[in-house]
CSV table of C-alpha atoms in Angstrom, one decimal:
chain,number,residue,atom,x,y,z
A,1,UNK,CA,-9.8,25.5,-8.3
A,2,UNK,CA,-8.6,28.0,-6.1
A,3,UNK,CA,-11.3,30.7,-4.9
A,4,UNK,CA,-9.7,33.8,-4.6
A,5,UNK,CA,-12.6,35.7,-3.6
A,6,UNK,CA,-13.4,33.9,-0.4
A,7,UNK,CA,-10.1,34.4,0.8
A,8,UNK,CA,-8.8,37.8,3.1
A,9,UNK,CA,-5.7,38.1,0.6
A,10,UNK,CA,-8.1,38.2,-2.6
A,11,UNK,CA,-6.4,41.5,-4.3
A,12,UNK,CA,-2.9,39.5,-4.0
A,13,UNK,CA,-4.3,36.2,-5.4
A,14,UNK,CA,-5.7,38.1,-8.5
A,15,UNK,CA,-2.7,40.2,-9.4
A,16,UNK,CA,-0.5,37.2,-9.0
A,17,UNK,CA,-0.2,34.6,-12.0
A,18,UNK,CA,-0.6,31.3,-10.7
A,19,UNK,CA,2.7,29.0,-10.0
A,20,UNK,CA,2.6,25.5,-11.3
A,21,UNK,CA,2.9,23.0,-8.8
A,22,UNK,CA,4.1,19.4,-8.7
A,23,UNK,CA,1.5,16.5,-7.8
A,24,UNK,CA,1.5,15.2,-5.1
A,25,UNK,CA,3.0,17.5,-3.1
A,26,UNK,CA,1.7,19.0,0.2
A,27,UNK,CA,2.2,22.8,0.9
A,28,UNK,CA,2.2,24.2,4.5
A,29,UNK,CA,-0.7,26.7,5.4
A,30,UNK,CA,0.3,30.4,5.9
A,31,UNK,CA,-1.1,30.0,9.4
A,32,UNK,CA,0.2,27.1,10.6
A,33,UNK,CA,3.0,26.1,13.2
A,34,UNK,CA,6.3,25.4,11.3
A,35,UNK,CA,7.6,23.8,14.2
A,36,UNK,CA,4.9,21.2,13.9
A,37,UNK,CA,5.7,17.3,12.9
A,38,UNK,CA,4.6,17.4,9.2
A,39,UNK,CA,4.1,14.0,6.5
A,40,UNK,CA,5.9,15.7,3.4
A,41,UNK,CA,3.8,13.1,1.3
A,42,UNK,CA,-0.1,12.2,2.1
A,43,UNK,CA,-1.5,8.7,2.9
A,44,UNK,CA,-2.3,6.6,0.2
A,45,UNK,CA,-5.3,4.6,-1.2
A,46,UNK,CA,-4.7,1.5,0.6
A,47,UNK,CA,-3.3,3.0,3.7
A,48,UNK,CA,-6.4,4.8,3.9
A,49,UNK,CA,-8.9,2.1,2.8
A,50,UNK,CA,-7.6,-0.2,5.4
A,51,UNK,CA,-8.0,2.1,8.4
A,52,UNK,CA,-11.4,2.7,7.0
A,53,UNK,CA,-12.1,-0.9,6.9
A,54,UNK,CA,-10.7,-1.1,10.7
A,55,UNK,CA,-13.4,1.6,12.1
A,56,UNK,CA,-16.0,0.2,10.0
A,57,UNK,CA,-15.6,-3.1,11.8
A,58,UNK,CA,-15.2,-1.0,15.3
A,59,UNK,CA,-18.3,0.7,14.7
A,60,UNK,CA,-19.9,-2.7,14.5
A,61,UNK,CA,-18.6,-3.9,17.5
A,62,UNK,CA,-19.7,-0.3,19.6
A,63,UNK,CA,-23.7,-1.1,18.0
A,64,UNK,CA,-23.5,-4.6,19.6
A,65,UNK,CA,-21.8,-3.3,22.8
A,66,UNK,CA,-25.0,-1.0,22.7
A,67,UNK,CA,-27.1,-4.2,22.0
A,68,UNK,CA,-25.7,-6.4,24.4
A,69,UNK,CA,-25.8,-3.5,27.1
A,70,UNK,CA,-29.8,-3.0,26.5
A,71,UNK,CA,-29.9,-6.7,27.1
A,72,UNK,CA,-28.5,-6.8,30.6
A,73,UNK,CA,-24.7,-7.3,30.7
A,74,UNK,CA,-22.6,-4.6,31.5
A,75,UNK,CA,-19.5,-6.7,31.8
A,76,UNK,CA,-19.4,-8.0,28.1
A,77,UNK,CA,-20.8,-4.7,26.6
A,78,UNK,CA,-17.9,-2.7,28.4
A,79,UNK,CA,-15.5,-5.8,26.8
A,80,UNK,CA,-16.8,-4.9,23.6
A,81,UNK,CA,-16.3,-0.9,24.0
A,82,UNK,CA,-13.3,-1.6,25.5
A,83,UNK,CA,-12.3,-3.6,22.3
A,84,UNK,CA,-13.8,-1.0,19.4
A,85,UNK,CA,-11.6,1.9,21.6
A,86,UNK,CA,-8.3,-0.3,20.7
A,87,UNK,CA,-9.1,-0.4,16.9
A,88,UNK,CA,-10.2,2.7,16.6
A,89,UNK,CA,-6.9,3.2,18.3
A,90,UNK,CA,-5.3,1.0,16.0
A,91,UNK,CA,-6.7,2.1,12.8
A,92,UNK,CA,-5.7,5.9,13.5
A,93,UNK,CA,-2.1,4.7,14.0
A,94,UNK,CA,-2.2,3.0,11.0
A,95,UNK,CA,-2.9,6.1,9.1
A,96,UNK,CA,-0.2,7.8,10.7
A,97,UNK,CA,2.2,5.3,9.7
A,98,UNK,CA,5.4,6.7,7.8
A,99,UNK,CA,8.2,9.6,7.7
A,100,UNK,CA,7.3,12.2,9.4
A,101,UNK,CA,9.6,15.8,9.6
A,102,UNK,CA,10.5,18.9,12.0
A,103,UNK,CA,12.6,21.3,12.4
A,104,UNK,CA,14.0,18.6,15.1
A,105,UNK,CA,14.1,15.8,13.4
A,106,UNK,CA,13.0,13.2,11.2
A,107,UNK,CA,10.3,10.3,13.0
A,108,UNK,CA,10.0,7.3,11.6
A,109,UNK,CA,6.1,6.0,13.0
A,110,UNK,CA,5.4,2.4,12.5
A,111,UNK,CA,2.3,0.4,13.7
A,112,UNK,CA,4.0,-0.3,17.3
A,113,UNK,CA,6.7,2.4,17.9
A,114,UNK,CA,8.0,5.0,16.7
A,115,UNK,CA,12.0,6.5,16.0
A,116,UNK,CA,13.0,9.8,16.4
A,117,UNK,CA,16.3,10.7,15.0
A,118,UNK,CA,17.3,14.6,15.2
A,119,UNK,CA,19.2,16.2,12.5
A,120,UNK,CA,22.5,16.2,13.7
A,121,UNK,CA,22.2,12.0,13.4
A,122,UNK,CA,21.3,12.0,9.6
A,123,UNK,CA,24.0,11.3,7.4
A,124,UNK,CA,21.8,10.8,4.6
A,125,UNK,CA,18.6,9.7,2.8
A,126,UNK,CA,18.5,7.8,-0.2
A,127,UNK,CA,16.4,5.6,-2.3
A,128,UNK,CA,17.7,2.1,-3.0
A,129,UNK,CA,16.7,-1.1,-5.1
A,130,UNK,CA,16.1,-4.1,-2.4
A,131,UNK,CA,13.5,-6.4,-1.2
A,132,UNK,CA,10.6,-4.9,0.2
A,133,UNK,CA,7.9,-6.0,1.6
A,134,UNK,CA,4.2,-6.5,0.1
A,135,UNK,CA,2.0,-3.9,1.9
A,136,UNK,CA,3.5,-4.5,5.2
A,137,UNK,CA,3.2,-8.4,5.1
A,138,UNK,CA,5.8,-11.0,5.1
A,139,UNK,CA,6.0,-12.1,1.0
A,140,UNK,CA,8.6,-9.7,-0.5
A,141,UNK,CA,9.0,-8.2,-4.2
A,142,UNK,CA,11.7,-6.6,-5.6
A,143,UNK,CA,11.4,-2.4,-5.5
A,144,UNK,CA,12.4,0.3,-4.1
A,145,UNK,CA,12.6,1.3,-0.4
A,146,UNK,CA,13.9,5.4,1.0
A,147,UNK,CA,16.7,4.2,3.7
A,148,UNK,CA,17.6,7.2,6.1
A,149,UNK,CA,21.2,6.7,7.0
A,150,UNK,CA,22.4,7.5,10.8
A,151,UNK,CA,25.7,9.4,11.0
A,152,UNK,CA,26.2,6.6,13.4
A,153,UNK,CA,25.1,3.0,13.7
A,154,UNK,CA,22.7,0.9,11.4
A,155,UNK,CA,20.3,2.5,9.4
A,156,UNK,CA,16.6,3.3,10.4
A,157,UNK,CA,14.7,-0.1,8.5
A,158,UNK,CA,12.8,0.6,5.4
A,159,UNK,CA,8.6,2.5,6.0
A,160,UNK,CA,8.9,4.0,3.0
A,161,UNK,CA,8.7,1.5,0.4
A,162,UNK,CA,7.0,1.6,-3.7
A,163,UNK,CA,5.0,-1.5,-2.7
A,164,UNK,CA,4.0,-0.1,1.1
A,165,UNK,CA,0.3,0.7,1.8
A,166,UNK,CA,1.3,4.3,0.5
A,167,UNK,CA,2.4,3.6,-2.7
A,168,UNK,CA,1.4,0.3,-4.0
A,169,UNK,CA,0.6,0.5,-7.7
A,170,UNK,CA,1.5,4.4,-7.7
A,171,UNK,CA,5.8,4.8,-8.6
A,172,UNK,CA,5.6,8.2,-9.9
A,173,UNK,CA,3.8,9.2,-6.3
A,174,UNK,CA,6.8,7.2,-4.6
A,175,UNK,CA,9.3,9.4,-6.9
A,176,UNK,CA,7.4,12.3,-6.0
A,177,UNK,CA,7.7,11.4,-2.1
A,178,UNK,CA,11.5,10.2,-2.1
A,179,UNK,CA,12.6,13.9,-3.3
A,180,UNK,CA,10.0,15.3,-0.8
A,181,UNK,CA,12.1,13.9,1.6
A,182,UNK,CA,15.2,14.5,0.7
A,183,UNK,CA,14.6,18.2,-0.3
A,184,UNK,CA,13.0,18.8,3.4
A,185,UNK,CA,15.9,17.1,5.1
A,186,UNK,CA,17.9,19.2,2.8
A,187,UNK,CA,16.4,22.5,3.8
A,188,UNK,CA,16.4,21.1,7.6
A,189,UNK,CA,20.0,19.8,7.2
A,190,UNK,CA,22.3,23.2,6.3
């Protein structure tokens, strides 16, 4: 419900009809950097619920670094900080997992690494019927995967897939993603 009166621009936003908008899709703020690195789709349910799950379990391990530290050992207690820092680590990467778009490039994040591929490389971005992958884990499925095609050499493998953390149980999200990213690598493209 937009709240026009709280806003500086509040005589625009009430002589202006409201534009429909499409679901899922993620509009930049007036303010903000357009030369910034920007997800043209957001995180999903399980995407998100899993990193949660990760700092919920880092948060145990900090209260028994603070439990073994008020019991004497330093050593094991800084072992055990040492340890929730890497999946707190771990579980804000997995969150930024995915396709991520400049006026640069494109960057393709995954758990480990990350590919950056500037725009002069991209010969196209489609979406294509293959095996995929079952929320990141070795049993496959038939469905769909968005391949990014280099002008030159192999194409960039599959993150964007219906049955990824993102989109698992959601196809009409996936759609709704797959010509997010091909109308931004349009725009970016000419």
């Amino acid at each position: 419900m937009p709240l026009p009166f709280l806003t500086a621009d509040r005589g625009a936003a009430a002589r202006e009809p409201a534009t429909p908008r499409a679901p899922h899709t993620v509009e930049p703020l007036p303010y903000e950097d357009e030369s910034r690195w920007r997800r043209p789709y957001r995180p999903g349910p399980w995407r998100v619920a899993g990193a949660a799950l990760v700092l919920l379990l880092a948060s145990y391990v900090l209260f028994s670094a603070l439990i073994i530290a008020l019991a004497g050992s330093l050593p094991v207690a800084g072992a055990c900080v040492v340890l929730a820092a890497l999946m707190i680590t771990a579980a804000v990467r997995l969150v930024r997992v995915g396709i991520w778009l400049s006026p640069r490039g494109l960057r393709q994040v995954r758990l480990l690494s990350s590919t950056v591929v500037p725009w002069q490389e991209v010969a196209g971005v489609r979406t294509v019927q293959q095996p995929v992958r079952w929320l990141g884990l070795p049993r496959t499925v038939q469905g769909q995967a968005l391949v990014v095609h280099r002008a030159q050499g192999e194409p960039l493998p599959a993150v964007i897939t219906d049955h990824g953390a993102d989109f698992l149980a959601r196809p009409d999200a996936f759609g709704v993603a797959a010509d997010a990213v091909e109308a931004r690598i349009a725009e970016y493209d000419h």
